[in-house]
mmCIF file of N, CA and C in Angstrom:
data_model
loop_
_atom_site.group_PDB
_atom_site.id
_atom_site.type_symbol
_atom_site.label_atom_id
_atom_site.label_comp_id
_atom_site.label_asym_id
_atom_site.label_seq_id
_atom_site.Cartn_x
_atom_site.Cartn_y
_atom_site.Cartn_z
ATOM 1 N N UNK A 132 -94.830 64.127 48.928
ATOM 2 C CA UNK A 132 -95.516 65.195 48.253
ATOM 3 C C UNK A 132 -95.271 65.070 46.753
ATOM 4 N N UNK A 133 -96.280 65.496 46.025
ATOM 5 C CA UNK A 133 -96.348 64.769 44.495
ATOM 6 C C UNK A 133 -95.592 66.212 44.127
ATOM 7 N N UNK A 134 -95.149 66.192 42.915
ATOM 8 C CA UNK A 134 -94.883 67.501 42.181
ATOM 9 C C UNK A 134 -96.041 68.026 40.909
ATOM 10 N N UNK A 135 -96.361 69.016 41.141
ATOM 11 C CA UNK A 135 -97.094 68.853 39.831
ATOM 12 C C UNK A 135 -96.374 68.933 38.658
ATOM 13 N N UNK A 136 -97.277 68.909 37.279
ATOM 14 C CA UNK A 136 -96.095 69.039 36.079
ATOM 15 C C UNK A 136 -95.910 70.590 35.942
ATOM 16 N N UNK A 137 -96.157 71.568 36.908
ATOM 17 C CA UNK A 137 -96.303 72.935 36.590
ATOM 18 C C UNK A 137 -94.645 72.700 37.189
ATOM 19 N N UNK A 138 -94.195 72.510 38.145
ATOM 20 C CA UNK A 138 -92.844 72.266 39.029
ATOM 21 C C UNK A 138 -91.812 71.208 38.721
ATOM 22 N N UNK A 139 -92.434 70.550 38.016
ATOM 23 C CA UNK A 139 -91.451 69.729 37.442
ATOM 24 C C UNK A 139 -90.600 69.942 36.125
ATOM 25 N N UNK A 140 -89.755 69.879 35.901
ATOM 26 C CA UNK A 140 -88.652 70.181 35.088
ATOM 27 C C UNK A 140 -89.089 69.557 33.531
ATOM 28 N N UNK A 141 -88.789 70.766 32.566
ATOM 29 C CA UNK A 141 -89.678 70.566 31.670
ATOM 30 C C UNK A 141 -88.620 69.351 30.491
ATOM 31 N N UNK A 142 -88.615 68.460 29.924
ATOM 32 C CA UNK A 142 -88.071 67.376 29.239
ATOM 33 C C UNK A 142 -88.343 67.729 27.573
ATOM 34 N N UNK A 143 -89.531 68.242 27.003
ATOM 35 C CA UNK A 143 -89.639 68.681 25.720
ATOM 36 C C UNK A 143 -89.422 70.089 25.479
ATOM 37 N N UNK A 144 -88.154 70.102 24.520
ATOM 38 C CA UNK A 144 -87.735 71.855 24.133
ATOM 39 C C UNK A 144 -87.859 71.711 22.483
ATOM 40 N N UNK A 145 -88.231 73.182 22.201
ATOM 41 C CA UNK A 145 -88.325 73.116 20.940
ATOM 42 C C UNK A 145 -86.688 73.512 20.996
ATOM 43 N N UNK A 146 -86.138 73.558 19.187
ATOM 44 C CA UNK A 146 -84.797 74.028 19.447
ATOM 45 C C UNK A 146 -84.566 74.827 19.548
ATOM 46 N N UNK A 147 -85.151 76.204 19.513
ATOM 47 C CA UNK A 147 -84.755 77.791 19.524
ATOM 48 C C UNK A 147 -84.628 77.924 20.710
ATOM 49 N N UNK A 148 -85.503 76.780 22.081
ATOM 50 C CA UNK A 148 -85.386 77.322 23.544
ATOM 51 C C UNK A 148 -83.956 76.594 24.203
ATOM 52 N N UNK A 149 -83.717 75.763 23.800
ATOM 53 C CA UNK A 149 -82.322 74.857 24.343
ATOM 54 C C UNK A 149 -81.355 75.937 24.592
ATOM 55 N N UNK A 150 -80.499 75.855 24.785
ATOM 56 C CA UNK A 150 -79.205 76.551 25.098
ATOM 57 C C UNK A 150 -78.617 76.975 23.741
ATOM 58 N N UNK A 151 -78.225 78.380 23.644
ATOM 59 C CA UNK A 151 -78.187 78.800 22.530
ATOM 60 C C UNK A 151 -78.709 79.241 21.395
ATOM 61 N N UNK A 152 -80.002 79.206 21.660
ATOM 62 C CA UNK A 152 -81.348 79.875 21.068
ATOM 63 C C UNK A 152 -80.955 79.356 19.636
ATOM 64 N N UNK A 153 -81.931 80.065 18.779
ATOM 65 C CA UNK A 153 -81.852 80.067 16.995
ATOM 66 C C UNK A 153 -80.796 79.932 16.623
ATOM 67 N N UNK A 154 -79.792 80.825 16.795
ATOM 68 C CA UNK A 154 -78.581 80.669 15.904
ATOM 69 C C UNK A 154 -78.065 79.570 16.080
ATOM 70 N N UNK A 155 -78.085 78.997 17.151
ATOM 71 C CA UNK A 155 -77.673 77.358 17.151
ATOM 72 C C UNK A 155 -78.333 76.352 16.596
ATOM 73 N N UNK A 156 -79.584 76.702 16.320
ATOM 74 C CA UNK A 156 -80.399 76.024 16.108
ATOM 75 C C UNK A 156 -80.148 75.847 14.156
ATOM 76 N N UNK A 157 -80.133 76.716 13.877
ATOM 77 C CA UNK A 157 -80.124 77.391 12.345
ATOM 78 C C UNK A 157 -78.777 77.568 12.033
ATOM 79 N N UNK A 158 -77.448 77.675 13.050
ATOM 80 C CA UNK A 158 -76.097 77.395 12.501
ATOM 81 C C UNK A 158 -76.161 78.539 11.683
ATOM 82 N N UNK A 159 -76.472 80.110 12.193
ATOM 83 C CA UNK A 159 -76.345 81.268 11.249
ATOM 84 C C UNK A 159 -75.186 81.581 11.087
ATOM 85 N N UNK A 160 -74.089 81.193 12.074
ATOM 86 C CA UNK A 160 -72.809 81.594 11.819
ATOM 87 C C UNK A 160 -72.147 80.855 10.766
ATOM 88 N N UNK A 161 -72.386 79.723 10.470
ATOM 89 C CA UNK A 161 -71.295 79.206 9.294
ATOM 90 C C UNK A 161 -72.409 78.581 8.408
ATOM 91 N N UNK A 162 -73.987 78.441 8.076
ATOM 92 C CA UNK A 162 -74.186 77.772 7.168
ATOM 93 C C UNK A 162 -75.540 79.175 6.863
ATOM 94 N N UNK A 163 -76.038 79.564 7.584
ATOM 95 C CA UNK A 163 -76.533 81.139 7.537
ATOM 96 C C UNK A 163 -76.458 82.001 6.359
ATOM 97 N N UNK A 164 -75.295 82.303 6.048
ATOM 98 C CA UNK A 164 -75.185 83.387 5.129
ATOM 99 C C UNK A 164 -74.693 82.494 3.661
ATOM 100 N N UNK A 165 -74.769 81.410 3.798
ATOM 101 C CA UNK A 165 -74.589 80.568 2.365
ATOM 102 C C UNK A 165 -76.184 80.237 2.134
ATOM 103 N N UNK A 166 -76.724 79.849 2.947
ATOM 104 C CA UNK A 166 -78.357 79.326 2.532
ATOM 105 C C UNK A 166 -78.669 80.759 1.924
ATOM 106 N N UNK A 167 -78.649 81.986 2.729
ATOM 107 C CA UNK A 167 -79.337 82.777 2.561
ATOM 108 C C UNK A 167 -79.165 83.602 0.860
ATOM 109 N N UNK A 168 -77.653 83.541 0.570
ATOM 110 C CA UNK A 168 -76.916 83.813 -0.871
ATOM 111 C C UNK A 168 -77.540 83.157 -1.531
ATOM 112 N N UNK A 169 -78.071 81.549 -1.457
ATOM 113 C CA UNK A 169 -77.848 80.589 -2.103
ATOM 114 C C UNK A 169 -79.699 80.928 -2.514
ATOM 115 N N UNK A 170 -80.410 81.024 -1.591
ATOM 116 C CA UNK A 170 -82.118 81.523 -1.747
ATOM 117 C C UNK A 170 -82.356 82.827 -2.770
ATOM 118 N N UNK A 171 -81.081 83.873 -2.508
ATOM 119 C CA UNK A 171 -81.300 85.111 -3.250
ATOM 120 C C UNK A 171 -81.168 84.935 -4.342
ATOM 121 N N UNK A 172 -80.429 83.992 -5.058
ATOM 122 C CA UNK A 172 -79.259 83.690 -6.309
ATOM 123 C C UNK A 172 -80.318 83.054 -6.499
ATOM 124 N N UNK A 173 -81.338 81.639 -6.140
ATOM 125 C CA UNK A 173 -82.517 80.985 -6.746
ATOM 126 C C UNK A 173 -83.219 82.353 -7.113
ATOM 127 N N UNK A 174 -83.994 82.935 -6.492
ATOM 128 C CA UNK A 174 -85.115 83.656 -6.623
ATOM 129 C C UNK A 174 -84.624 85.087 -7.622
ATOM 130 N N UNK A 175 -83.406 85.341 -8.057
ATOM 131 C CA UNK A 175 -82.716 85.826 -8.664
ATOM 132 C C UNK A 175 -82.787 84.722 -10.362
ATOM 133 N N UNK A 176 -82.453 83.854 -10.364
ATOM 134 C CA UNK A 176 -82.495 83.047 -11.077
ATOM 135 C C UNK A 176 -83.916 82.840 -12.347
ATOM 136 N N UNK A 177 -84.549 82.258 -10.999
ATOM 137 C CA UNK A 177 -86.392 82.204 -11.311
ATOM 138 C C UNK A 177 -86.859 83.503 -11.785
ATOM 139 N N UNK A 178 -86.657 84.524 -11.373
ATOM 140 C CA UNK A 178 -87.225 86.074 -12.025
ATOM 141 C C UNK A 178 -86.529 86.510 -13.449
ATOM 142 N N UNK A 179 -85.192 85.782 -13.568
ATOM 143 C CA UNK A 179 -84.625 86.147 -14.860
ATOM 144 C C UNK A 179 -85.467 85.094 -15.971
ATOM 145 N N UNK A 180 -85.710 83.827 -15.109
ATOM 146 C CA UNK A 180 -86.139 83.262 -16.782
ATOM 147 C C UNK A 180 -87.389 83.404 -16.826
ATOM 148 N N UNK A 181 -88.128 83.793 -16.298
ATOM 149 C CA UNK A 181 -89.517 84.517 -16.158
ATOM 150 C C UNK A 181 -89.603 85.639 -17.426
ATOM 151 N N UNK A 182 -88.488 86.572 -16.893
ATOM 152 C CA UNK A 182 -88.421 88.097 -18.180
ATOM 153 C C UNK A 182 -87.741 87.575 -19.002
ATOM 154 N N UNK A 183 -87.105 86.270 -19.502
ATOM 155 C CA UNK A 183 -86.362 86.206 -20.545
ATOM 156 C C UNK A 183 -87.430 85.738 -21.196
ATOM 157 N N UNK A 184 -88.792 85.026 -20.939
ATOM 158 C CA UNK A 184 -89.472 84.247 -21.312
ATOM 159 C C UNK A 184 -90.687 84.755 -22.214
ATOM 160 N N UNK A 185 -90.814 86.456 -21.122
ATOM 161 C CA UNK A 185 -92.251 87.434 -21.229
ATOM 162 C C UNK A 185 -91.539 87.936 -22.234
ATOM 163 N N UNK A 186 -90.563 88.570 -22.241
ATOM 164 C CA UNK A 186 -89.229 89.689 -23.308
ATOM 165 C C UNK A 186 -89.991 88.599 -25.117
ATOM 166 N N UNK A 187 -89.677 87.429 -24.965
ATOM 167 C CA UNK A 187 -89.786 86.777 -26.247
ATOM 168 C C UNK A 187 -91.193 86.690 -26.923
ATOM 169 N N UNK A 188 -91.928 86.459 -25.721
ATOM 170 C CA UNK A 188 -93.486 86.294 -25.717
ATOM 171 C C UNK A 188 -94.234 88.140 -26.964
ATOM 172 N N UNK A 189 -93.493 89.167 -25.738
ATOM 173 C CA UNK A 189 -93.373 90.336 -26.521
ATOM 174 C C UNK A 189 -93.126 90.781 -27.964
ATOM 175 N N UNK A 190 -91.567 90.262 -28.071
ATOM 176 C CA UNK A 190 -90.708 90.545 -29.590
ATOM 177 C C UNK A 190 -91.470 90.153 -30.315
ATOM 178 N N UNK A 191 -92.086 88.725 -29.901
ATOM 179 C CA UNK A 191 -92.581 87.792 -30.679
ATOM 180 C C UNK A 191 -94.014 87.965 -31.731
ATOM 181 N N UNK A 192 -94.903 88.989 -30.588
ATOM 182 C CA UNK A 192 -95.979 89.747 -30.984
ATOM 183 C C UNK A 192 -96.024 90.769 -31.730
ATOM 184 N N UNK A 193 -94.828 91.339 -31.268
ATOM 185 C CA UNK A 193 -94.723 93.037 -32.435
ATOM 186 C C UNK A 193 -94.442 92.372 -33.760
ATOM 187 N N UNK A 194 -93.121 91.091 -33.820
ATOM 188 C CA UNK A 194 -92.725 90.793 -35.060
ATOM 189 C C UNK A 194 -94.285 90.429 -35.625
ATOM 190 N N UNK A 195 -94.901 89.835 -35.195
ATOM 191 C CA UNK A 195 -96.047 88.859 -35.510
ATOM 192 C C UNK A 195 -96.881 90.062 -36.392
ATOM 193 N N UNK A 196 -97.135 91.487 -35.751
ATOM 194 C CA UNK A 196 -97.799 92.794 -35.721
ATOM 195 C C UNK A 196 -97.257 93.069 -37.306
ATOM 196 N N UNK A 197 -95.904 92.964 -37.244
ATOM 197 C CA UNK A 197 -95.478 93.282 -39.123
ATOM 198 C C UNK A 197 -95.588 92.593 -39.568
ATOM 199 N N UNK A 198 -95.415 91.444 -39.587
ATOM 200 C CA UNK A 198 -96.167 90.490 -40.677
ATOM 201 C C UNK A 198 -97.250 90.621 -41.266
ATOM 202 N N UNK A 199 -98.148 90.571 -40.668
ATOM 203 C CA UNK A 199 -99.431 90.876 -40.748
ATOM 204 C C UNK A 199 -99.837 92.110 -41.196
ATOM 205 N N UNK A 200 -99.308 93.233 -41.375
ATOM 206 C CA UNK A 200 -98.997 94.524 -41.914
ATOM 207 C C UNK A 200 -98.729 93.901 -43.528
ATOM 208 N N UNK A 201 -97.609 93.603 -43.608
ATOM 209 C CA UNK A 201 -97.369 92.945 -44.869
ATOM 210 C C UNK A 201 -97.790 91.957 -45.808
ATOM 211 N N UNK A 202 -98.556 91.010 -44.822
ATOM 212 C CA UNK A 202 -99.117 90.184 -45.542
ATOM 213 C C UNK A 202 -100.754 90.989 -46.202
ATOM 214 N N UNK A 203 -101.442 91.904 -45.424
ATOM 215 C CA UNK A 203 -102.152 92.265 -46.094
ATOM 216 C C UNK A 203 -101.919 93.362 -47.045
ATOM 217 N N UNK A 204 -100.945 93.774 -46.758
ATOM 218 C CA UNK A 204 -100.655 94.688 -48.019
ATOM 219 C C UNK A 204 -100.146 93.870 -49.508
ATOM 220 N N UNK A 205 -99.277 92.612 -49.034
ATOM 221 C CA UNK A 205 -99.563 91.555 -50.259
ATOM 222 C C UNK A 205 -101.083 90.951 -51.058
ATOM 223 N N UNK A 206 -101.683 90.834 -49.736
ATOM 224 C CA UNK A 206 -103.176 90.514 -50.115
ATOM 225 C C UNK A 206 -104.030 91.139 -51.620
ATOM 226 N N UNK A 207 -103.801 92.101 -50.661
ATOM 227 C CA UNK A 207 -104.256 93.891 -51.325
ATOM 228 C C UNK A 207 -103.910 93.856 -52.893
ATOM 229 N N UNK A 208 -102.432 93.952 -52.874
ATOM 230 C CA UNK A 208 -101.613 93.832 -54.270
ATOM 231 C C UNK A 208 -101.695 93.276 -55.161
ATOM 232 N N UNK A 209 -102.377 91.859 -54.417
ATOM 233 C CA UNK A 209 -101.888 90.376 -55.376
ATOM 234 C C UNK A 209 -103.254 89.750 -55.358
ATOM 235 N N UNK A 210 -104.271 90.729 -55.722
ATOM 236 C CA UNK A 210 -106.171 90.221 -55.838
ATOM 237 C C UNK A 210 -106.421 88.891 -54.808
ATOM 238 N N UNK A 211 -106.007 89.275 -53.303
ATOM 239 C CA UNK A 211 -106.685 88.144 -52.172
ATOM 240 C C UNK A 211 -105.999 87.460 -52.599
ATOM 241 N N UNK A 212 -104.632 86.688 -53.369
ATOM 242 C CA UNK A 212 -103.630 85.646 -53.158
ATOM 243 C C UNK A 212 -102.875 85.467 -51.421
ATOM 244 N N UNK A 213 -102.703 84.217 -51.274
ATOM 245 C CA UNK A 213 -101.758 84.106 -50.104
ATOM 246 C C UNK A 213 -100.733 84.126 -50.441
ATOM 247 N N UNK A 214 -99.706 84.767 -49.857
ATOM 248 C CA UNK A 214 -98.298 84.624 -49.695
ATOM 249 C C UNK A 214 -97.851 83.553 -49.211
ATOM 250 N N UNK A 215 -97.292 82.189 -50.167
ATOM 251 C CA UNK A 215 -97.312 80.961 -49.566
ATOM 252 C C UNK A 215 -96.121 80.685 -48.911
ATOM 253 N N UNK A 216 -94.916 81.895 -48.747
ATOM 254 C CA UNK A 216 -93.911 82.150 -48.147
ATOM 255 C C UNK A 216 -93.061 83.207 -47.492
ATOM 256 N N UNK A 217 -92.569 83.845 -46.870
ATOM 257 C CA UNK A 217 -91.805 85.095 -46.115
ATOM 258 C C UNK A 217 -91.440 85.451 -47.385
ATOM 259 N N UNK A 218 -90.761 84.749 -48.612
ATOM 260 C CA UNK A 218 -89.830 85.006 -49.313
ATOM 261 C C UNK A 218 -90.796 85.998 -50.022
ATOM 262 N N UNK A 219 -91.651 86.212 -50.130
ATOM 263 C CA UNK A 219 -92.863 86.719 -51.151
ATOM 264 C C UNK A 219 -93.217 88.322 -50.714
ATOM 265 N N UNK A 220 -92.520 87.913 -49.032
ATOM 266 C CA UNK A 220 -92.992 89.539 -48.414
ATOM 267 C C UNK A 220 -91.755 90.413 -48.059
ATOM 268 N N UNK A 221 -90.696 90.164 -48.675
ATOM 269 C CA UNK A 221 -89.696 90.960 -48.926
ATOM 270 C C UNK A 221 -89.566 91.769 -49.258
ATOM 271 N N UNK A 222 -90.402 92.854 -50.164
ATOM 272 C CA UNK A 222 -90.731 93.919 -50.455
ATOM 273 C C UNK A 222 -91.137 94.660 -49.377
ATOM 274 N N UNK A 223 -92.176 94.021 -48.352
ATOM 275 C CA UNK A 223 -93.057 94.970 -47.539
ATOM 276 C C UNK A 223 -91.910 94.877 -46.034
ATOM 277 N N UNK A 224 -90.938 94.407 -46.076
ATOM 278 C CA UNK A 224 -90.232 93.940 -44.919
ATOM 279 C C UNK A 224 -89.213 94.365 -44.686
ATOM 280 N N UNK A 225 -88.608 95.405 -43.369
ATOM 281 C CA UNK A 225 -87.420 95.272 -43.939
ATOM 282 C C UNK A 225 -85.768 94.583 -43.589
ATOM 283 N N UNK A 226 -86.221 93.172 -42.626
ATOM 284 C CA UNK A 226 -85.421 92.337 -42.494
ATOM 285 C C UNK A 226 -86.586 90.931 -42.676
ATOM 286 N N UNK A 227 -85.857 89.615 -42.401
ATOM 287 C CA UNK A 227 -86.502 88.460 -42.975
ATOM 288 C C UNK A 227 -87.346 88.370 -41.068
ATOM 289 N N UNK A 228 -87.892 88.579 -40.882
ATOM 290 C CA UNK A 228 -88.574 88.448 -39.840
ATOM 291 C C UNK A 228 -88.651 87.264 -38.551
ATOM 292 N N UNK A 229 -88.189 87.180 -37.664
ATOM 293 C CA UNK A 229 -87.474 86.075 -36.496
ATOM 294 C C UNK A 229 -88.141 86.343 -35.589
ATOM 295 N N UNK A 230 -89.086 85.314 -34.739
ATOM 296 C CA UNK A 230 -89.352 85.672 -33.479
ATOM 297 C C UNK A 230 -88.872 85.592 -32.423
ATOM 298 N N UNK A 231 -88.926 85.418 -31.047
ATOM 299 C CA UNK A 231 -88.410 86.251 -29.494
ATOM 300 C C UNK A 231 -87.005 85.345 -29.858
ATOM 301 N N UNK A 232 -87.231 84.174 -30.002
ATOM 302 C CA UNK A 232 -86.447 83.297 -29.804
ATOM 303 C C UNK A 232 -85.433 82.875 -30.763
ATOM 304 N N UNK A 233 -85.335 83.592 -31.792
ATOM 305 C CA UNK A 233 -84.373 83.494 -33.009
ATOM 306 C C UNK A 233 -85.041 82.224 -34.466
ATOM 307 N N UNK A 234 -86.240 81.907 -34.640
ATOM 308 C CA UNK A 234 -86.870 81.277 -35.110
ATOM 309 C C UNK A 234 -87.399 81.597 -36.352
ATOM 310 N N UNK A 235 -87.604 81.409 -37.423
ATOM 311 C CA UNK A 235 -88.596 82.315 -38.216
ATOM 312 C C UNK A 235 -89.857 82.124 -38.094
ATOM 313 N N UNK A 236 -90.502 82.739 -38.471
ATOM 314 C CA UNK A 236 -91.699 82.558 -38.567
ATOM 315 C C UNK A 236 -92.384 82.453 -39.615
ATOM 316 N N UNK A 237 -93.472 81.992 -39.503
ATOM 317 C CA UNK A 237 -94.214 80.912 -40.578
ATOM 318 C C UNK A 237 -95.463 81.431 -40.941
ATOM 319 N N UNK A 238 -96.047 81.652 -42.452
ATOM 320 C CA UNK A 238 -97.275 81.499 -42.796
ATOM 321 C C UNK A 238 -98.105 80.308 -43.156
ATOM 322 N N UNK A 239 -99.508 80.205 -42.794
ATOM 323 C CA UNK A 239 -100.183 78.607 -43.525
ATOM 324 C C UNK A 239 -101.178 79.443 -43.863
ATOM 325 N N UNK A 240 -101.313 79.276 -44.809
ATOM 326 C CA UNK A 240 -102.347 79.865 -46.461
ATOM 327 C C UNK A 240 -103.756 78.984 -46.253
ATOM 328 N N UNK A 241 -104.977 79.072 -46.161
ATOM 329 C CA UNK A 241 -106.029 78.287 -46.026
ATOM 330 C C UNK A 241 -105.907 77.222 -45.229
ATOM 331 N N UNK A 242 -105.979 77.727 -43.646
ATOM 332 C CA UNK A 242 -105.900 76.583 -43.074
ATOM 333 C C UNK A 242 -107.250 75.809 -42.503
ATOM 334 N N UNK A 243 -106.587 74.318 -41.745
ATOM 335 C CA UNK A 243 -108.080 73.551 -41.878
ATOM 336 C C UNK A 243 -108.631 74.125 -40.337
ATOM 337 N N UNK A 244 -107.824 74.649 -39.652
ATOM 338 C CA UNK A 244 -108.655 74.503 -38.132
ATOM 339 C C UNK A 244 -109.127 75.864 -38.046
ATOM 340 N N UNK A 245 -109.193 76.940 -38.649
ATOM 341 C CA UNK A 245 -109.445 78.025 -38.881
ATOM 342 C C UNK A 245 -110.267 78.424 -40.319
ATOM 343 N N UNK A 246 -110.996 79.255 -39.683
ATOM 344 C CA UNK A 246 -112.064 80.378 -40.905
ATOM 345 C C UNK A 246 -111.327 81.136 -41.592
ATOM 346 N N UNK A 247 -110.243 81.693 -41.153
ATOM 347 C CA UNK A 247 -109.052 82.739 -41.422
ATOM 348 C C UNK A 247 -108.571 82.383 -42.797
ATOM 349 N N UNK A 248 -108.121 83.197 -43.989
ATOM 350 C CA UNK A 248 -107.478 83.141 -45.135
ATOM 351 C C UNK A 248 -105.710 82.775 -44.987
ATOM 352 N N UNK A 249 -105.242 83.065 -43.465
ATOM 353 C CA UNK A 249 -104.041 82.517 -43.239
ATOM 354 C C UNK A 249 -104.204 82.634 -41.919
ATOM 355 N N UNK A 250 -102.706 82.090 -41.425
ATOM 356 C CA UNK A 250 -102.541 82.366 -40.331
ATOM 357 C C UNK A 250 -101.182 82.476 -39.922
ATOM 358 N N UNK A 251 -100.370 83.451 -39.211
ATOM 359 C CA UNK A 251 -99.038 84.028 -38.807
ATOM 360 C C UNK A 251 -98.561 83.543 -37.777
ATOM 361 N N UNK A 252 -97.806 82.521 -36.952
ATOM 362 C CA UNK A 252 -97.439 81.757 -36.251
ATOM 363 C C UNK A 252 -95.916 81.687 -35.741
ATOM 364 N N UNK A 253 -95.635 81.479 -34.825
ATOM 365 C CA UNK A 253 -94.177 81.164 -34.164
ATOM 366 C C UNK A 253 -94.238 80.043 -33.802
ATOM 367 N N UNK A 254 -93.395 79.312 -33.661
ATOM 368 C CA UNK A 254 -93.611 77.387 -32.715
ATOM 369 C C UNK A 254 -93.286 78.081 -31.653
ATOM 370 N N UNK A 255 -93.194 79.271 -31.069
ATOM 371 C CA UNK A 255 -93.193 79.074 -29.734
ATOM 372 C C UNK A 255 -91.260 79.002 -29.159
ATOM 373 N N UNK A 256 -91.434 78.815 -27.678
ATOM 374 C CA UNK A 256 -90.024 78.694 -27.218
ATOM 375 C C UNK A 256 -88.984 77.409 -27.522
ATOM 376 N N UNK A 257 -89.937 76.291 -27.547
ATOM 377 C CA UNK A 257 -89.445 75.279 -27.590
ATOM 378 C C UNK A 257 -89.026 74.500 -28.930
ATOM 379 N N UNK A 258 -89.715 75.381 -30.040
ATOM 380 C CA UNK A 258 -89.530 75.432 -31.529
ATOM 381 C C UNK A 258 -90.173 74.260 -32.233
ATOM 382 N N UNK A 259 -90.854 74.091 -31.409
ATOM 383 C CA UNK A 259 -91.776 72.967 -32.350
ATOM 384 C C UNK A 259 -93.008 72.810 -33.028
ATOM 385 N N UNK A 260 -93.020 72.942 -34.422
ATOM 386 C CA UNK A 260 -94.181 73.582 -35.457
ATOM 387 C C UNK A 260 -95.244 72.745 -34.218
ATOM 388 N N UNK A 261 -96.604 73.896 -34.093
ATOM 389 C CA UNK A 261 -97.881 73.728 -33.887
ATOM 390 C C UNK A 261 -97.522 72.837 -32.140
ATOM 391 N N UNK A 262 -96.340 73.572 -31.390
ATOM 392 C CA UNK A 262 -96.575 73.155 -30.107
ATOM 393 C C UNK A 262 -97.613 73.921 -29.450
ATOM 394 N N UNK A 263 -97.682 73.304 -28.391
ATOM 395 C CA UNK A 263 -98.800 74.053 -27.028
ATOM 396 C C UNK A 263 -98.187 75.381 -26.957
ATOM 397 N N UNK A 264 -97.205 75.585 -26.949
ATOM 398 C CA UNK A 264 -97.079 77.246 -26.621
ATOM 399 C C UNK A 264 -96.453 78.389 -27.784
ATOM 400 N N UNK A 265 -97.235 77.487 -29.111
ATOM 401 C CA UNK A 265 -96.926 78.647 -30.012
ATOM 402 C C UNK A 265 -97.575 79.884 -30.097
ATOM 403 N N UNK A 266 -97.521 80.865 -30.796
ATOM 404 C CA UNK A 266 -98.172 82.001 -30.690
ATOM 405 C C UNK A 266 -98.519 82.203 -32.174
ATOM 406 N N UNK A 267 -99.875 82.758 -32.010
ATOM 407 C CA UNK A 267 -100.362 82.786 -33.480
ATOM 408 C C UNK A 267 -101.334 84.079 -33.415
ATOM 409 N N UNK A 268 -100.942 84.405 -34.883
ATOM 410 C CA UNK A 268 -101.932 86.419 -34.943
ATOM 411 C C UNK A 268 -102.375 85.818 -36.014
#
């Protein structure tokens, strides 16, 4: 008499069905609660340099916001002259102005890639004049 494969003894287990279910499978007792610390502490990690990143992106804009306050009130003052330096807007300022990232920030007086009479700029996080992720008002 044949057996069918319904009666015959089954040879492929996934591992959760073997003897000892999941936790054997996954070792929750001794490697369990370190993966799981170790996932929270990443994703803990990743969310901080995320807001450390947006936080600068921010500072970076308000500082950007007074400048630009000041530079046209230099404008104003000084018959449409550019302020060809921070040092010039010391009057309208009332610290030397740094963006998110501890950087100063920079004016360019008639520039070529722009219509604009200036333009107010940060290099960004990585601090490198006219990188990909500078920020400019």
């Amino acid at each position: 008499m044949a057996i069918s494969k319904r009666d015959s003894p089954r040879r492929i287990f996934f591992p959760w069905e073997t003897e000892g279910g999941i936790r054997r499978f996954l070792r929750l007792a001794q490697v369990g609660p370190g993966l799981l610390a170790l996932a929270l502490f990443g994703f803990v990690w990743v969310a901080a340099a995320r807001e450390r990143h947006a936080a600068g992106e921010r500072q970076t804009v308000l500082v950007l916001g007074e400048v630009k306050r000041a530079v046209v009130r230099y404008v104003v003052e000084h018959e449409g002259r550019c302020p060809e330096s921070l040092d010039l807007l010391k009057p309208y300022l009332k610290e030397t102005p740094r963006d998110g990232w501890g950087r100063p920030i920079r004016i360019v007086c008639k520039p070529t890639v722009s219509d604009a009479d200036y333009i107010i700029m940060s290099d960004g996080p990585d601090g490198l004049p006219g990188g990909l992720d500078r920020i400019e008002y």
